[in-house]
Coordinates of N, CA and C in Angstrom, one line a residue:
X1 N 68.0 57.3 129.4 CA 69.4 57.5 129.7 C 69.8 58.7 128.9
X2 N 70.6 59.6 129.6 CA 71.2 60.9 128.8 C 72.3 60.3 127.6
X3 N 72.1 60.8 127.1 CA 72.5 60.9 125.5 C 73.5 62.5 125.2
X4 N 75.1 62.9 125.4 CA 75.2 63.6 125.4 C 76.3 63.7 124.0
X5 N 76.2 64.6 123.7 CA 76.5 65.5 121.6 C 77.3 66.4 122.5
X6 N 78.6 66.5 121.8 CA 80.0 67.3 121.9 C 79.7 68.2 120.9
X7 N 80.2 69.7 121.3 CA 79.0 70.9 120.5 C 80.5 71.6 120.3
X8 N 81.7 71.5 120.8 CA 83.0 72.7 120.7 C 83.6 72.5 119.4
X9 N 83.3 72.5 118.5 CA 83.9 72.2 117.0 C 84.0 73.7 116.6
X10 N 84.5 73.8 116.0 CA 84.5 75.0 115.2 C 83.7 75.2 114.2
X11 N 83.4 74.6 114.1 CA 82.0 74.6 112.7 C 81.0 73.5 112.7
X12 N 80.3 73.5 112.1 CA 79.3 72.4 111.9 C 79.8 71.7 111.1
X13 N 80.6 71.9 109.6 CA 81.1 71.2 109.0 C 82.2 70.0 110.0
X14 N 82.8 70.6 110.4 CA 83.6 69.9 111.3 C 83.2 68.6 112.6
X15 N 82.0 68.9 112.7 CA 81.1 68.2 113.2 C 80.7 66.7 111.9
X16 N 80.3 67.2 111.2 CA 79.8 66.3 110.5 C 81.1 65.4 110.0
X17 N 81.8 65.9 109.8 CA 83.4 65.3 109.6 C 83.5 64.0 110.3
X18 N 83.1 64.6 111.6 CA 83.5 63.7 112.7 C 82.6 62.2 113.0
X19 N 81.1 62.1 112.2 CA 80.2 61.6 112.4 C 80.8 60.1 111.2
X20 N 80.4 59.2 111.8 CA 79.9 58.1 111.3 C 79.3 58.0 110.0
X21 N 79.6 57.0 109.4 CA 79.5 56.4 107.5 C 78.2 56.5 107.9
X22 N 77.2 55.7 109.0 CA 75.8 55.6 109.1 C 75.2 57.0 110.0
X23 N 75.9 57.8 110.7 CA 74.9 59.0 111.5 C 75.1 59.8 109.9
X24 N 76.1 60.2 109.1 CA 76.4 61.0 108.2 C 75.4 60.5 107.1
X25 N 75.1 59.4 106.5 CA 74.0 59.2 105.7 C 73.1 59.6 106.1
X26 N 72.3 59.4 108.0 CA 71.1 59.7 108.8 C 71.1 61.1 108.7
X27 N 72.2 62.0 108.6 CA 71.9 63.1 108.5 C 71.5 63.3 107.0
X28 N 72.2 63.2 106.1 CA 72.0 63.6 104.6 C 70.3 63.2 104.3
X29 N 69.9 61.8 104.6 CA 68.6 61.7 104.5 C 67.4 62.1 105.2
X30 N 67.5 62.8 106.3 CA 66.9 63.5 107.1 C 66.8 65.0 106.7
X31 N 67.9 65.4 106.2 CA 67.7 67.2 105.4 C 67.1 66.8 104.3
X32 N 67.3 65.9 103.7 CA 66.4 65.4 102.4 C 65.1 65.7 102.6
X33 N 64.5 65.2 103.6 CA 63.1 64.6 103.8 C 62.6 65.9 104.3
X34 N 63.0 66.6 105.0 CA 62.5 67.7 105.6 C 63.3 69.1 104.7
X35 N 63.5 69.1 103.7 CA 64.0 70.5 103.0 C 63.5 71.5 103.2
X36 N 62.0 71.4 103.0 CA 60.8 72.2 102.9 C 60.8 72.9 104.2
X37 N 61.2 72.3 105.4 CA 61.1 72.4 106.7 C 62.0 74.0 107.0
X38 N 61.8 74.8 108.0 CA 62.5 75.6 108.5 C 62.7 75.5 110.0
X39 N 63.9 75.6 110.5 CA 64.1 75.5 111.9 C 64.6 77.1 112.7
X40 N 63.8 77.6 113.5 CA 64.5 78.5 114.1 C 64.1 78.5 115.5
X41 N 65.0 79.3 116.4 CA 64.8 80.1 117.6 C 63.3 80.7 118.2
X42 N 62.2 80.3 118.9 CA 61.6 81.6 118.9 C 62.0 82.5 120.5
X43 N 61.2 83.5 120.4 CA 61.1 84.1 121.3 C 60.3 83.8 122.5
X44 N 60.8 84.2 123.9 CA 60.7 83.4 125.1 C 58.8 83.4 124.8
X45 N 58.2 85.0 124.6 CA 57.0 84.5 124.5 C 56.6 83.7 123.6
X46 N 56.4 83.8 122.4 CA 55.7 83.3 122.0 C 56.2 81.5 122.2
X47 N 57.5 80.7 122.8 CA 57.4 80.1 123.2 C 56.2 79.3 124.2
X48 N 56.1 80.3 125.1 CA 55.1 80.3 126.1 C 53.6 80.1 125.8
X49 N 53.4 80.8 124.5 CA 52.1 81.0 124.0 C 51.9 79.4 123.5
X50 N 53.2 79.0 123.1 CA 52.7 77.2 122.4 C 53.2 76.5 123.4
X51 N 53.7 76.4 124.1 CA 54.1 75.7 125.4 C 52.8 74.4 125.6
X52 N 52.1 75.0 126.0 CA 50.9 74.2 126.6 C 50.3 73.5 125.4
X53 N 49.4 74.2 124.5 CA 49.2 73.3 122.9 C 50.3 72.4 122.4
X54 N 51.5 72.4 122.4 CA 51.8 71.5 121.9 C 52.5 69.9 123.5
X55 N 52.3 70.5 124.6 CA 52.4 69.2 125.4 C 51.0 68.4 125.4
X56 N 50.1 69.3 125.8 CA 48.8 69.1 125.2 C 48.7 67.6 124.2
X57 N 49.4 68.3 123.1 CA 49.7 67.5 121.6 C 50.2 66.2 121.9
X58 N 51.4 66.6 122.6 CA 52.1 65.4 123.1 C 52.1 64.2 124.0
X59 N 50.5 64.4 124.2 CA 50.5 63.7 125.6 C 49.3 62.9 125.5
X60 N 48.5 63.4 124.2 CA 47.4 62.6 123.2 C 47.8 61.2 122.7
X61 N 49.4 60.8 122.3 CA 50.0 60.2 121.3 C 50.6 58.8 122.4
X62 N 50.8 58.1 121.6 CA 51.9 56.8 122.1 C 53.0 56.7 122.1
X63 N 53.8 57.0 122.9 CA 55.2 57.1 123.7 C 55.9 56.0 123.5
X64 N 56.8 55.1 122.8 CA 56.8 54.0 123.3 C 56.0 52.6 123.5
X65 N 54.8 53.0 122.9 CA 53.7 52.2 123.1 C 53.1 52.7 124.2
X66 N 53.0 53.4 124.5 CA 52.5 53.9 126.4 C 51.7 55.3 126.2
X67 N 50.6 55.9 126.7 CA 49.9 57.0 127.0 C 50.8 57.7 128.2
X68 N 51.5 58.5 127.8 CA 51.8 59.4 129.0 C 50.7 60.6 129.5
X69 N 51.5 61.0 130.7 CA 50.6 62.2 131.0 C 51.1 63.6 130.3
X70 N 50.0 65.1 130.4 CA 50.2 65.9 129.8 C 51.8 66.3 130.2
X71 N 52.7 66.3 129.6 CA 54.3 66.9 130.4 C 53.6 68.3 130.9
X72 N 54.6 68.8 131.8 CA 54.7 70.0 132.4 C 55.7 70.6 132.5
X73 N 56.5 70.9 131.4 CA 57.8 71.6 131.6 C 57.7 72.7 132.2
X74 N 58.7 72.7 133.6 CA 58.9 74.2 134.2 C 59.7 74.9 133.5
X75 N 58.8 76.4 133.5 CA 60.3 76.8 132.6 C 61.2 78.0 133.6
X76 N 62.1 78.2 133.3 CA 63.4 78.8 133.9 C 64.0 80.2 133.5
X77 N 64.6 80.8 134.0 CA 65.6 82.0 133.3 C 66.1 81.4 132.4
X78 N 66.7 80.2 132.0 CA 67.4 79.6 131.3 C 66.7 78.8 130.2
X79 N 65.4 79.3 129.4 CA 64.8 78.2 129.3 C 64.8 79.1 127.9
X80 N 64.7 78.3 126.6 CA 65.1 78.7 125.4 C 64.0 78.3 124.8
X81 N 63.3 78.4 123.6 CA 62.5 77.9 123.0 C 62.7 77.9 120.9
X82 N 62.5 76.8 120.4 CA 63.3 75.6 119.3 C 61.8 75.7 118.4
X83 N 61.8 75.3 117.2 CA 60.5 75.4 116.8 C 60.9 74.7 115.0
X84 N 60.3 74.0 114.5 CA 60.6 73.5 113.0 C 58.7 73.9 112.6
X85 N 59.1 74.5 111.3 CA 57.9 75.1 110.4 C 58.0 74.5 108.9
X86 N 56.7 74.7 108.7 CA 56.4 74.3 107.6 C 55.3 74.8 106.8
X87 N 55.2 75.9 105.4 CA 54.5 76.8 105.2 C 54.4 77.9 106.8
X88 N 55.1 78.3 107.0 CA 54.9 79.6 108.2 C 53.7 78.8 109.2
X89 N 53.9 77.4 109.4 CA 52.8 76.4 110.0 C 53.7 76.1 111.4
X90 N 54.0 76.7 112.5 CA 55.0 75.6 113.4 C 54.3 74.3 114.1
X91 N 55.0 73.3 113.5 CA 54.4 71.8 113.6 C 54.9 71.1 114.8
X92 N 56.5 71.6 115.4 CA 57.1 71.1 116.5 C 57.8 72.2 116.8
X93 N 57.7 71.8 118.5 CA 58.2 72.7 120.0 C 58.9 72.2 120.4
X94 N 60.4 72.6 121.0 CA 61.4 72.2 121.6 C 61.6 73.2 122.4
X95 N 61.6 72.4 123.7 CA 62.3 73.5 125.2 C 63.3 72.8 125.0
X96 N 64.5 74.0 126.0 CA 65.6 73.3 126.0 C 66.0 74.7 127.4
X97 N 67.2 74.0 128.0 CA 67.4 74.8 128.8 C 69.2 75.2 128.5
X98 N 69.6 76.5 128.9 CA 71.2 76.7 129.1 C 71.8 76.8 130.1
X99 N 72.7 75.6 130.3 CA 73.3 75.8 131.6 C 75.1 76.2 131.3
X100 N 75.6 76.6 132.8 CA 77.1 77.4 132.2 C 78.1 76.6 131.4
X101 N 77.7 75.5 130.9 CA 78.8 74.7 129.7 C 78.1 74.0 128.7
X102 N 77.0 73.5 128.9 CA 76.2 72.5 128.4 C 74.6 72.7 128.3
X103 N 73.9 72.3 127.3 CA 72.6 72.3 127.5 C 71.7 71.3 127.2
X104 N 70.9 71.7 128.5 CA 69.8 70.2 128.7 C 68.2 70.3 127.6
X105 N 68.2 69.1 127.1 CA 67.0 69.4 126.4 C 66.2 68.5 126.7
X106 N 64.6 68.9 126.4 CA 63.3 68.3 126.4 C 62.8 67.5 125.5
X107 N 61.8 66.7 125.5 CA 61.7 65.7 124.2 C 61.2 66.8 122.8
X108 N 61.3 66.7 121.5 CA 61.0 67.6 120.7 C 59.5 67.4 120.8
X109 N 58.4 67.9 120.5 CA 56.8 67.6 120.9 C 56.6 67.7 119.5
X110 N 55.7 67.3 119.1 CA 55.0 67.2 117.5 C 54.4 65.9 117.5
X111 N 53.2 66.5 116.1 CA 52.2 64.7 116.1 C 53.2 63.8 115.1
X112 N 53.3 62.6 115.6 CA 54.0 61.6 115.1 C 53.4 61.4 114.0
X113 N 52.1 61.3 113.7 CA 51.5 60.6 112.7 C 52.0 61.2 111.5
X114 N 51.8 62.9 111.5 CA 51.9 63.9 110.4 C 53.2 64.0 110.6
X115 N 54.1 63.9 111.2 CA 55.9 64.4 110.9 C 56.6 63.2 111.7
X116 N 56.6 62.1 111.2 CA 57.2 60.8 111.5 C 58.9 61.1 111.0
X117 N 59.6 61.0 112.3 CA 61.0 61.6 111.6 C 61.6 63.2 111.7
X118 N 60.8 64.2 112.3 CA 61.0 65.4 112.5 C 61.8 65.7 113.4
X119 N 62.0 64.7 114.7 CA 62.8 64.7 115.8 C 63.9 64.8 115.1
X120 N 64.4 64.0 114.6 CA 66.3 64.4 114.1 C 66.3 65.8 113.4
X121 N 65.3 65.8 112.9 CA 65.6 67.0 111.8 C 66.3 68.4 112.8
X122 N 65.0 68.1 114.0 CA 65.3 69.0 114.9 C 66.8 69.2 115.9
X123 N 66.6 67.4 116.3 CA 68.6 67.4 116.8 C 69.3 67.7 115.7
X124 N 69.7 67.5 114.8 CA 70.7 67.9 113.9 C 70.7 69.3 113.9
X125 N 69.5 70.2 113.9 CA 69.5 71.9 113.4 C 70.0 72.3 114.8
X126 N 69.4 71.7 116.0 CA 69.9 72.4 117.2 C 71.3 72.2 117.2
X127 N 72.2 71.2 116.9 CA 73.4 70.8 116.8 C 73.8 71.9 116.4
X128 N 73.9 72.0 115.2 CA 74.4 73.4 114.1 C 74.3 74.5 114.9
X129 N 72.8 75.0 115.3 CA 72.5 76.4 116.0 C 73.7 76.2 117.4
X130 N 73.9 75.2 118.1 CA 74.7 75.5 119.4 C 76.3 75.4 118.8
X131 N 76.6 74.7 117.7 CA 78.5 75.0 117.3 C 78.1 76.8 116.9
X132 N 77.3 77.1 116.1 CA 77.2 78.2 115.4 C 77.6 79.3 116.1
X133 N 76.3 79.3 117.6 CA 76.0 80.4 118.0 C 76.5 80.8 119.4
X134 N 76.8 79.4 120.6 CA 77.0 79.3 121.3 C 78.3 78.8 121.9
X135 N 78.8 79.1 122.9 CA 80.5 78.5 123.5 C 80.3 77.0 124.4
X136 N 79.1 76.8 124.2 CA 78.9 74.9 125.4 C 79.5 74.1 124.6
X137 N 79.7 73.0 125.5 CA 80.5 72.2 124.9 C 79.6 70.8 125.0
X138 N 78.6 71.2 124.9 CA 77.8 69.8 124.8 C 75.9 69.4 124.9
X139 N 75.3 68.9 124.2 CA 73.9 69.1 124.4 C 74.0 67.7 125.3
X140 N 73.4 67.9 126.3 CA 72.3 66.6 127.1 C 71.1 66.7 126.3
X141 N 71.0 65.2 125.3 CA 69.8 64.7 124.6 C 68.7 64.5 125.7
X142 N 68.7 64.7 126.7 CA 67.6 64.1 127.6 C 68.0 62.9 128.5
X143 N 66.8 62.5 129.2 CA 66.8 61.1 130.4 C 67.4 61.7 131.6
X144 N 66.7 61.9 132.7 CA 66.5 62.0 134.2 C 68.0 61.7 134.8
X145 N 68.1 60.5 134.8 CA 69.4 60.2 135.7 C 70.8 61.2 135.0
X146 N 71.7 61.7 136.1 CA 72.8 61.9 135.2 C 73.0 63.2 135.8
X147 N 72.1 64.8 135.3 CA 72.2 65.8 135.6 C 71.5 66.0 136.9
X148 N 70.3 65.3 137.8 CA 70.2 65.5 138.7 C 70.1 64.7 139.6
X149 N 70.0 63.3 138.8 CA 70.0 62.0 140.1 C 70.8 61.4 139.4
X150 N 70.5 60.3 140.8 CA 72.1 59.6 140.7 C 71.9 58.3 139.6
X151 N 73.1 57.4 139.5 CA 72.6 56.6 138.4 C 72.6 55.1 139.1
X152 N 71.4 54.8 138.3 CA 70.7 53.1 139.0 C 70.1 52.5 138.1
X153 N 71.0 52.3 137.2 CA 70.9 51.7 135.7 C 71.4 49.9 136.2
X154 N 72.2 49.6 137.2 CA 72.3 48.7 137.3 C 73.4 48.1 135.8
X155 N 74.2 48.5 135.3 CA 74.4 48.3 134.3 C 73.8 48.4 132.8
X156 N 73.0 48.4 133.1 CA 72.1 48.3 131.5 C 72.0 49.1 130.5
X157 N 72.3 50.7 131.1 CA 72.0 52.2 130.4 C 72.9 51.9 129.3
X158 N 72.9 53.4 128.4 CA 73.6 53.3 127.1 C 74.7 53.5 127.6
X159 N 76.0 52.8 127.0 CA 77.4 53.0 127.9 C 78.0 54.3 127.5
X160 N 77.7 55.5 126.8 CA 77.5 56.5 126.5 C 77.5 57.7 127.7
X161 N 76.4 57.0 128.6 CA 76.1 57.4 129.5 C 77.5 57.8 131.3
X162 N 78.0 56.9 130.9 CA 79.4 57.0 131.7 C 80.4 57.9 131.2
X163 N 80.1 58.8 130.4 CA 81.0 59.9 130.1 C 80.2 61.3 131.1
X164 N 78.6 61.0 131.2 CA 78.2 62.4 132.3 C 78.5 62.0 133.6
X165 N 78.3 60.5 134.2 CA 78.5 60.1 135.1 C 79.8 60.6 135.7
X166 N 81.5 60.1 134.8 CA 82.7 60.5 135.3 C 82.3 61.8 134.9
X167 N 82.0 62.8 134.4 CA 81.6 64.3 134.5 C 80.9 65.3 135.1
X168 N 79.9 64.3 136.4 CA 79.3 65.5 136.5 C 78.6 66.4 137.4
X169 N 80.2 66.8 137.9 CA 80.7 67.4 138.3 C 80.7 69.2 137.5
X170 N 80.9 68.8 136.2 CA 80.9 69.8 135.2 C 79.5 70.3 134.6
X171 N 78.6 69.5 135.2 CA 77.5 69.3 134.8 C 76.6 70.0 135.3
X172 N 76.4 71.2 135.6 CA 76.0 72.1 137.3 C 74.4 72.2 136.9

């Protein structure tokens, strides 16, 4: 189920204002744990050049309890590439794509075993990088239904999820 983060704040502090006694701890302990960590932008190539090694990576590991297949992200004119390092080591890949208000993102890839917890580190820095740098007004966390199919959750999905539903329209 899409999971969608409101990005139009004026700052990131202002963001975090906004968050929860428990997401605002989740954050504080999450920069804790990953200090050492750096997050930035790379470039479309050398995106490309890790693209494959790290789905590769990702596709080795347990999902959920489940062996997935190797992903295949297509990539796009719109397709950005996310990266968290450690010692000048990049340990995790993030695609993400930009669309004209909002952006869609891919699962963050890294080995679970060795960076247990890197995922947030990564949503929270992207958070920051898109109030910072960009005018969208919202990240799609991920899940299929929503941005291009229809929804057949039958009730069950995150109720979260009926904010892209009545939206999306806006959603292109």
């Amino acid at each position: 189920t899409p999971f969608l983060v409101q990005t139009n704040y004026k700052s990131f502090d202002e963001y975090l204002q906004k968050l929860s006694k428990k997401s605002l701890y989740n954050y504080k302990e999450t920069m804790k744990k990953f200090n050492n960590f750096l997050y930035e932008k790379l470039s479309f190539q050398n995106g490309i050049y890790l693209k494959d090694s790290f789905e590769y990576l990702w596709s080795k590991q347990l999902i959920r309890g489940h062996s997935i297949n190797k992903p295949n992200i297509t990539l796009q004119n719109n397709t950005h590439f996310f990266c968290c390092k450690i010692n000048n080591e990049i340990v995790m890949l993030h695609i993400i794509e930009y669309y004209k208000n909002y952006i869609y993102c891919h699962m963050p890839m890294y080995d679970k075993n060795k960076y247990n917890g890197i995922a947030k580190y990564a949503w929270f820095n992207l958070i920051k990088y898109v109030i910072e740098n960009t005018d969208k007004i919202g990240i799609d966390m991920g899940g299929v239904c929503g941005r291009d199919f229809s929804h057949h959750c039958n009730g069950r999905c995150n109720q979260d999820f009926t904010c892209i539903i009545k939206n999306r329209k806006y959603l292109t």
